[in-house]
Tab-separated table of C-alpha atoms in Angstrom:
chain	number	residue	atom	x	y	z
A	1	MET	CA	74.525	60.611	71.988
A	2	ALA	CA	71.216	59.912	73.803
A	3	LYS	CA	71.105	56.768	76.103
A	4	LYS	CA	69.057	54.117	75.073
A	5	ASP	CA	65.982	52.868	77.133
A	6	TYR	CA	65.135	49.345	76.086
A	7	TYR	CA	62.454	48.988	78.605
A	8	GLU	CA	60.911	52.309	76.940
A	9	THR	CA	61.423	50.859	73.673
A	10	LEU	CA	59.426	47.764	74.280
A	11	GLY	CA	56.602	49.327	76.359
A	12	VAL	CA	57.379	47.512	79.370
A	13	SER	CA	58.151	48.132	83.084
A	14	ARG	CA	61.495	47.338	84.707
A	15	ASP	CA	60.207	44.258	86.518
A	16	ALA	CA	58.672	42.923	83.485
A	17	SER	CA	58.616	39.154	83.435
A	18	GLU	CA	60.289	36.995	80.281
A	19	ASP	CA	56.810	36.321	79.331
A	20	GLU	CA	55.806	39.963	79.202
A	21	ILE	CA	58.896	41.163	77.329
A	22	LYS	CA	58.383	38.168	74.633
A	23	LYS	CA	54.552	39.220	74.388
A	24	SER	CA	55.626	42.941	73.738
A	25	PHE	CA	58.359	42.242	71.145
A	26	ARG	CA	55.842	39.807	68.896
A	27	GLN	CA	53.370	42.360	69.138
A	28	LEU	CA	55.827	45.274	67.940
A	29	ALA	CA	57.189	42.926	65.318
A	30	ARG	CA	54.043	42.308	63.618
A	31	LYS	CA	53.614	45.894	63.304
A	32	TYR	CA	57.128	47.140	62.450
A	33	HIS	CA	58.731	44.100	60.546
A	34	PRO	CA	60.361	45.072	57.175
A	35	ASP	CA	58.462	42.399	55.569
A	36	LEU	CA	55.201	44.096	56.225
A	37	ASN	CA	56.040	47.379	55.771
A	38	LYS	CA	57.780	47.539	52.192
A	39	GLY	CA	59.894	50.449	51.420
A	40	SER	CA	59.265	52.082	54.915
A	41	LYS	CA	62.353	53.499	56.475
A	42	GLU	CA	60.711	54.506	59.725
A	43	ALA	CA	59.361	51.075	60.307
A	44	GLU	CA	62.749	49.571	59.284
A	45	ALA	CA	64.364	51.637	61.854
A	46	LYS	CA	61.960	51.216	64.300
A	47	PHE	CA	62.303	47.517	63.864
A	48	LYS	CA	66.133	47.339	64.494
A	49	GLU	CA	65.581	49.225	67.868
A	50	ILE	CA	62.962	46.836	68.993
A	51	ASN	CA	65.234	43.987	67.904
A	52	GLU	CA	67.984	45.753	69.705
A	53	ALA	CA	66.045	45.962	73.034
A	54	TYR	CA	64.812	42.594	72.900
A	55	GLN	CA	68.017	41.022	72.252
A	56	VAL	CA	69.549	42.565	75.397
A	57	LEU	CA	66.220	42.113	77.690
A	58	SER	CA	65.616	38.601	76.741
A	59	ASP	CA	69.310	37.501	77.528
A	60	PRO	CA	69.328	36.991	81.676
A	61	LYS	CA	73.033	38.140	81.810
A	62	LYS	CA	72.811	40.861	79.256
A	63	LYS	CA	69.492	42.366	81.041
A	64	THR	CA	71.781	42.115	84.226
A	65	GLU	CA	74.378	44.165	82.560
A	66	TYR	CA	71.902	46.838	81.151
A	67	ASP	CA	70.114	47.083	84.549
A	68	GLN	CA	73.623	47.988	86.244
A	69	VAL	CA	75.399	50.285	83.689
A	70	GLY	CA	72.930	50.981	80.910
A	71	ASP	CA	73.576	50.764	77.013
A	72	ALA	CA	77.458	51.678	78.051
A	73	ALA	CA	77.655	47.988	78.697
A	74	PHE	CA	77.397	46.975	75.166
A	75	THR	CA	80.044	47.548	72.010
A	76	PRO	CA	78.969	47.550	68.362
A	77	GLY	CA	80.302	44.007	68.163
A	78	ASP	CA	77.145	43.050	70.071
A	79	PHE	CA	74.946	44.061	67.508
A	80	ALA	CA	77.202	44.269	64.201
A	81	GLY	CA	76.839	41.661	61.913
A	82	TYR	CA	73.174	40.903	62.936
A	83	GLN	CA	70.984	40.138	60.076
A	84	THR	CA	67.123	40.699	60.015
A	85	PRO	CA	65.113	37.569	59.958
A	86	SER	CA	62.401	37.258	58.003
A	87	TYR	CA	58.886	37.331	59.287
A	88	ASP	CA	58.430	33.680	58.761
A	89	ASP	CA	62.093	32.975	60.546
A	90	LEU	CA	61.544	35.206	63.151
A	91	PHE	CA	57.897	33.783	64.315
A	92	ARG	CA	58.830	30.349	63.662
A	93	ASP	CA	61.610	30.654	66.308
A	94	PHE	CA	58.627	31.722	68.940
A	95	GLY	CA	56.892	28.594	67.780
A	96	LEU	CA	54.311	29.818	65.778
A	97	GLY	CA	55.673	28.739	62.386
A	98	ASP	CA	53.522	29.583	59.270
A	99	ILE	CA	50.485	29.679	60.790
A	100	PHE	CA	50.046	33.400	60.557
A	101	ASP	CA	50.435	32.898	56.838
A	102	VAL	CA	47.046	30.571	56.730
A	103	PHE	CA	44.816	33.041	57.840
A	104	SER	CA	46.836	36.216	56.282
A	105	GLY	CA	46.818	34.884	52.889
A	106	ARG	CA	50.700	35.636	52.962
A	107	THR	CA	52.660	33.135	50.726
A	108	GLY	CA	54.710	30.436	53.076
A	109	ARG	CA	58.170	30.264	53.456
A	110	ALA	CA	58.675	28.177	50.892
A	111	GLY	CA	57.605	28.869	47.429
A	112	ARG	CA	59.096	32.422	46.901
A	113	PRO	CA	62.278	33.453	47.526
A	114	GLN	CA	62.563	35.561	51.090
A	115	SER	CA	63.922	38.899	51.156
A	116	ARG	CA	66.499	39.427	53.888
A	117	ALA	CA	68.040	42.542	55.174
A	118	GLY	CA	71.752	43.296	54.995
A	119	ALA	CA	74.338	42.719	57.304
A	120	ASP	CA	75.499	45.710	59.772
A	121	LEU	CA	78.937	46.629	59.145
A	122	ARG	CA	81.575	48.349	61.458
A	123	TYR	CA	83.905	50.963	60.629
A	124	ASP	CA	86.767	52.443	63.105
A	125	ILE	CA	87.433	56.267	62.962
A	126	GLU	CA	90.621	57.634	64.647
A	127	ILE	CA	90.332	61.525	65.672
A	128	SER	CA	92.483	63.830	67.838
A	129	LEU	CA	91.207	64.975	71.269
A	130	THR	CA	90.858	68.308	69.812
A	131	ASP	CA	88.361	66.918	67.102
A	132	ALA	CA	86.483	65.496	69.885
A	133	PHE	CA	86.464	68.558	71.695
A	134	TYR	CA	84.778	70.644	68.477
A	135	GLY	CA	83.227	67.777	66.690
A	136	ILE	CA	84.035	66.935	63.165
A	137	LYS	CA	83.044	65.669	59.959
A	138	ASN	CA	84.539	62.342	58.346
A	139	THR	CA	84.140	60.930	55.273
A	140	VAL	CA	84.971	57.263	55.098
A	141	GLU	CA	85.346	54.771	52.315
A	142	VAL	CA	83.246	51.565	53.340
A	143	PRO	CA	83.449	48.841	50.797
A	144	HIS	CA	79.943	47.049	49.906
A	145	ASP	CA	78.429	44.244	47.977
A	146	TYR	CA	75.972	45.087	46.059
A	147	GLU	CA	73.263	42.853	43.925
A	148	CYS	CA	74.710	42.441	40.654
A	149	THR	CA	72.764	44.670	38.177
A	150	THR	CA	73.284	41.759	35.206
A	151	CYS	CA	71.793	38.746	36.993
A	152	HIS	CA	70.050	40.519	39.745
A	153	GLY	CA	71.501	38.428	42.424
A	154	THR	CA	70.540	35.048	40.980
A	155	GLY	CA	74.251	34.526	40.136
A	156	GLY	CA	73.478	33.031	36.832
A	157	GLN	CA	73.764	34.646	33.255
A	158	PRO	CA	70.549	35.931	32.167
A	159	GLY	CA	68.962	33.460	30.037
A	160	PHE	CA	70.805	30.199	31.635
A	161	MET	CA	68.504	30.222	34.848
A	162	ARG	CA	66.273	27.118	34.574
A	163	ASP	CA	63.996	25.186	36.513
A	164	CYS	CA	65.090	23.066	39.526
A	165	PRO	CA	64.434	19.396	38.520
A	166	THR	CA	64.234	18.433	42.350
A	167	CYS	CA	61.111	20.850	43.248
A	168	ARG	CA	59.975	21.480	39.446
A	169	GLY	CA	60.560	25.083	39.782
A	170	THR	CA	58.187	25.250	43.034
A	171	GLY	CA	61.033	25.983	45.489
A	172	GLU	CA	59.488	23.639	47.935
A	173	ILE	CA	59.450	19.922	48.765
A	174	ARG	CA	56.338	18.385	50.110
A	175	ARG	CA	56.245	15.261	51.974
A	176	VAL	CA	52.830	13.295	53.141
A	177	GLN	CA	53.042	11.218	55.834
A	178	GLN	CA	50.114	8.998	57.080
A	179	SER	CA	49.457	9.325	60.790
A	180	GLY	CA	46.227	6.986	61.813
A	181	GLN	CA	43.325	8.330	60.055
A	182	GLN	CA	44.958	11.573	59.077
A	183	GLN	CA	47.567	12.802	56.605
A	184	VAL	CA	50.324	15.001	57.470
A	185	VAL	CA	51.977	17.201	55.013
A	186	THR	CA	55.392	18.971	55.790
A	187	ILE	CA	56.558	21.404	53.485
A	188	ALA	CA	60.328	22.510	53.277
A	189	PRO	CA	62.605	24.491	51.053
A	190	CYS	CA	64.032	22.487	48.246
A	191	PRO	CA	67.923	21.532	49.508
A	192	ASP	CA	69.023	22.048	45.628
A	193	CYS	CA	68.090	25.141	44.931
A	194	GLY	CA	67.596	26.874	48.293
A	195	GLY	CA	63.939	27.571	47.733
A	196	ARG	CA	64.364	29.742	44.792
A	197	GLY	CA	62.842	27.196	42.385
A	198	LYS	CA	65.601	28.007	39.829
A	199	ILE	CA	69.548	26.794	39.476
A	200	ILE	CA	72.051	28.240	37.502
A	201	GLY	CA	72.993	26.654	34.150
A	202	LYS	CA	75.897	29.280	33.228
A	203	ALA	CA	77.337	31.691	35.789
A	204	CYS	CA	76.735	35.170	35.373
A	205	GLU	CA	79.739	36.646	33.615
A	206	THR	CA	79.711	39.855	35.660
A	207	CYS	CA	79.713	38.676	39.008
A	208	HIS	CA	80.904	35.287	38.699
A	209	GLY	CA	78.205	33.415	39.967
A	210	SER	CA	78.318	35.167	43.489
A	211	GLY	CA	75.297	37.332	42.641
A	212	THR	CA	77.283	40.477	44.080
A	213	ILE	CA	79.662	42.890	43.022
A	214	ARG	CA	82.270	44.809	45.452
A	215	LYS	CA	82.049	48.526	45.535
A	216	THR	CA	83.407	51.454	47.598
A	217	ARG	CA	81.024	54.139	48.955
A	218	ARG	CA	81.870	57.385	50.389
A	219	ILE	CA	79.801	58.128	53.535
A	220	GLU	CA	80.150	61.326	55.554
A	221	VAL	CA	79.995	60.847	59.295
A	222	SER	CA	79.430	63.551	61.502
A	223	ILE	CA	80.934	62.907	64.982
A	224	PRO	CA	79.408	65.233	68.060
A	225	ARG	CA	81.521	67.386	70.264
A	226	GLY	CA	81.967	65.576	73.323
A	227	VAL	CA	82.327	61.956	71.839
A	228	ARG	CA	84.174	59.618	74.179
A	229	ASP	CA	86.714	57.200	73.022
A	230	GLY	CA	84.999	53.846	72.013
A	231	GLN	CA	81.608	55.183	71.536
A	232	PHE	CA	79.762	54.249	68.263
A	233	LEU	CA	77.936	56.220	66.014
A	234	ARG	CA	74.844	54.340	64.067
A	235	ILE	CA	74.296	55.520	60.531
A	236	ALA	CA	71.160	54.045	59.486
A	237	GLY	CA	70.742	52.066	55.713
A	238	GLU	CA	74.637	52.311	55.581
A	239	GLY	CA	75.238	48.707	55.868
A	240	GLU	CA	75.280	45.675	53.431
A	241	PRO	CA	72.442	45.800	51.026
A	242	GLY	CA	69.651	43.705	51.369
A	243	MET	CA	68.819	40.346	49.369
A	244	ARG	CA	66.046	40.195	47.141
A	245	GLN	CA	64.644	43.715	48.028
A	246	GLY	CA	65.331	43.409	51.595
A	247	PRO	CA	66.288	46.591	53.756
A	248	PRO	CA	70.070	47.648	53.727
A	249	GLY	CA	71.785	47.156	57.442
A	250	ASP	CA	73.327	49.829	59.360
A	251	LEU	CA	76.929	51.282	59.661
A	252	TYR	CA	78.231	51.492	63.136
A	253	ALA	CA	81.146	54.244	62.944
A	254	VAL	CA	83.402	53.248	66.209
A	255	VAL	CA	85.470	56.493	67.362
A	256	HIS	CA	88.953	55.788	68.966
A	257	ILE	CA	90.774	58.886	70.413
A	258	ARG	CA	94.323	59.391	70.036
A	259	PRO	CA	96.506	59.930	73.191
A	260	HIS	CA	97.199	63.536	73.434
A	261	PRO	CA	100.948	64.855	74.674
A	262	SER	CA	99.644	67.334	77.158
A	263	PHE	CA	96.403	66.084	78.466
A	264	GLU	CA	94.807	63.018	80.016
A	265	ARG	CA	90.942	62.629	79.783
A	266	HIS	CA	88.838	61.432	82.660
A	267	GLY	CA	85.086	61.901	81.399
A	268	ALA	CA	84.706	65.255	80.901
A	269	ASP	CA	87.595	66.179	82.906
A	270	LEU	CA	90.978	66.968	81.596
A	271	GLN	CA	94.394	66.632	83.463
A	272	SER	CA	97.466	67.961	82.966
A	273	THR	CA	101.037	68.637	84.804
A	274	THR	CA	103.181	71.779	84.860
A	275	ALA	CA	106.301	72.854	86.513
A	276	ILE	CA	106.772	75.863	88.795
A	277	GLY	CA	109.923	77.528	90.489
A	278	LEU	CA	110.635	77.250	94.050
A	279	ARG	CA	110.207	80.925	94.598
A	280	THR	CA	106.560	80.713	93.234
A	281	ALA	CA	105.841	77.589	95.228
A	282	LEU	CA	107.180	79.504	98.362
A	283	LEU	CA	105.697	82.989	97.860
A	284	GLY	CA	103.030	82.253	95.756
A	285	GLY	CA	102.169	84.142	92.434
A	286	GLU	CA	100.173	83.694	89.146
A	287	ILE	CA	101.109	81.399	86.283
A	288	THR	CA	99.984	80.688	82.689
A	289	VAL	CA	98.817	77.339	82.026
A	290	GLN	CA	97.794	75.429	78.708
A	291	THR	CA	94.376	74.483	78.039
A	292	LEU	CA	92.803	72.313	75.119
A	293	THR	CA	91.821	75.672	73.327
A	294	GLY	CA	94.379	78.122	74.534
A	295	THR	CA	95.747	79.514	78.039
A	296	ALA	CA	94.196	80.377	81.258
A	297	ARG	CA	95.765	81.965	84.377
A	298	LEU	CA	96.317	79.900	87.527
A	299	THR	CA	96.873	81.457	90.866
A	300	ILE	CA	99.404	79.625	93.258
A	301	PRO	CA	99.082	80.292	96.988
A	302	PRO	CA	102.118	80.790	99.152
A	303	GLY	CA	103.510	77.417	100.562
A	304	THR	CA	102.194	75.286	97.758
A	305	GLN	CA	103.475	71.524	97.800
A	306	SER	CA	104.718	69.813	94.736
A	307	HIS	CA	102.171	67.505	92.895
A	308	THR	CA	99.299	69.735	94.618
A	309	THR	CA	96.394	69.300	92.016
A	310	PHE	CA	94.197	72.723	91.466
A	311	ARG	CA	90.893	72.732	89.740
A	312	LEU	CA	90.121	75.163	86.464
A	313	ARG	CA	86.230	74.543	86.224
A	314	GLY	CA	84.867	74.773	82.682
A	315	GLN	CA	88.227	74.254	81.050
A	316	GLY	CA	87.533	70.594	80.156
A	317	MET	CA	85.528	68.746	77.409
A	318	PRO	CA	82.054	69.468	76.717
A	319	PHE	CA	79.214	67.023	77.750
A	320	LEU	CA	77.993	65.112	74.834
A	321	GLY	CA	74.859	66.772	73.850
A	322	SER	CA	75.403	70.003	76.283
A	323	ASP	CA	76.757	73.139	76.296
A	324	ARG	CA	78.460	72.391	79.863
A	325	ARG	CA	82.078	71.538	80.165
A	326	GLY	CA	83.982	69.517	82.780
A	327	ASP	CA	86.887	70.844	84.351
A	328	LEU	CA	90.892	71.138	83.894
A	329	LEU	CA	92.949	69.639	86.602
A	330	VAL	CA	96.532	70.991	87.084
A	331	LYS	CA	99.174	69.146	88.838
A	332	VAL	CA	102.061	71.532	89.588
A	333	VAL	CA	105.324	69.981	90.378
A	334	VAL	CA	108.043	72.194	92.254
A	335	ASN	CA	111.258	72.260	90.200
A	336	ILE	CA	114.308	72.147	92.206
A	337	PRO	CA	117.191	73.825	91.248
A	338	LYS	CA	120.264	71.236	90.729
A	339	ASN	CA	123.922	72.366	90.334
A	340	LEU	CA	123.810	75.565	92.425
A	341	SER	CA	126.921	77.784	92.245
A	342	GLN	CA	128.866	78.256	95.692
A	343	LYS	CA	127.387	81.897	96.172
A	344	GLN	CA	123.567	80.334	95.170
A	345	ARG	CA	124.498	77.998	97.882
A	346	GLU	CA	125.148	80.672	100.493
A	347	GLN	CA	122.221	82.668	99.523
A	348	VAL	CA	120.084	79.625	100.079
A	349	SER	CA	121.689	79.012	103.563
A	350	ALA	CA	121.041	82.254	104.654
A	351	THR	CA	117.446	82.576	103.780
A	352	PHE	CA	116.369	79.245	104.991
A	353	SER	CA	118.497	79.439	108.200
A	354	GLY	CA	115.506	79.687	110.339
A	355	LEU	CA	113.910	76.985	108.673
A	356	THR	CA	113.993	73.087	108.870
C-alpha cells in the first residue's frame, strides 16, 4: 500500500502555515466537492483524499504525529464513520455561509433537501501468515442500509406525504428583524420537517418510516502480498449509500494476521527456532530448516553456542508493493541429552577429559 503524502495532496510545502493549508483546502474543495460534480466518481474520490489530508494537517496534534511517522500514525477508526458535509455546511464552517450561493445562483441550504454522502464502513478480515505472504482475494458480506425503493427515502407511504404546515412546504423559516434603518432576514431550516418541506402522514409499509432497508452485499477484497497486521485497505464507494442521491461512503477493510506456530514476524523479517544436537554444535554441519514456503539448508560452524541466531537472506516476507523479501532469522538451541547410560557417561568423560 503506497504511503500517503498529505502535503502533496493539498499542494502545500511541509512548512506551510495553518492559513496556507486552509486556503489550499478551500480552493480544492470548491473544485472537487461532490455537490458540484454530480455523478463523478473521480471527483468524489479526490475530495475524500483532500479532506483526509486536511483533517490531519489542520489538527496540530495529528500533524505532529504525521510529520514523525507518516500515515502509519492513523488507523481506519480515525476516518471511518466520517460523512462528507454538503457544500453549504462545509463553507459555513469556514465562516462563509451561503454567500457563495448568492453569486453563483445555487439554491440555499434551506428550501431543498441537501444530498449527503454515505458513512464509511469498517470490516475486519482475519488471514493467515501464508495468505499475507502470497496475497489473497477474500469475499466479505457487508450489511448496508439502502434507500427504500418504495418511498425513495422519505419514510412516508406514497400518497401520504403532505406539505409541512409550519413552513407551508418551503422547508425554511424566515425571520425578519429590524436593526436601525435596516431589516435583517435570517433563514433557517424548518425544525418540524427538517428542511424537506414535507411531513409524513402515514409511514411507509416497506421500511416502516425509516426511509432505508437493510441488505447484505458480497464484496471481493484483494489483499496484496506483504500486507502487515493492522493495515487497512480502502475500497471506494462500498460504504453506506448516500442520502438524497449523495455519493456512497467507502469501505475500510482492516487486516488481522493470525499468529503462526513456527514463525514470528518483525516487519519483513521472520524469526524461528530450531534444535541441533551437541555433536553438530561442536563439530559443525549442515541442517535443514523450515521456511514459510518450504525448506532451506543452513550451515552450522564448529563450536556454535546455544541460542546463536543465523540469517537466511531473502527467506522472509515480501515487502509490500515490491519483489524484494526480508530475511529469515533462525535461532539454534543446542539439545543437551538427558538420562545418559553409564557407558555413554564414560564415553563423554573420555572425550571431554581435556576440556573444562
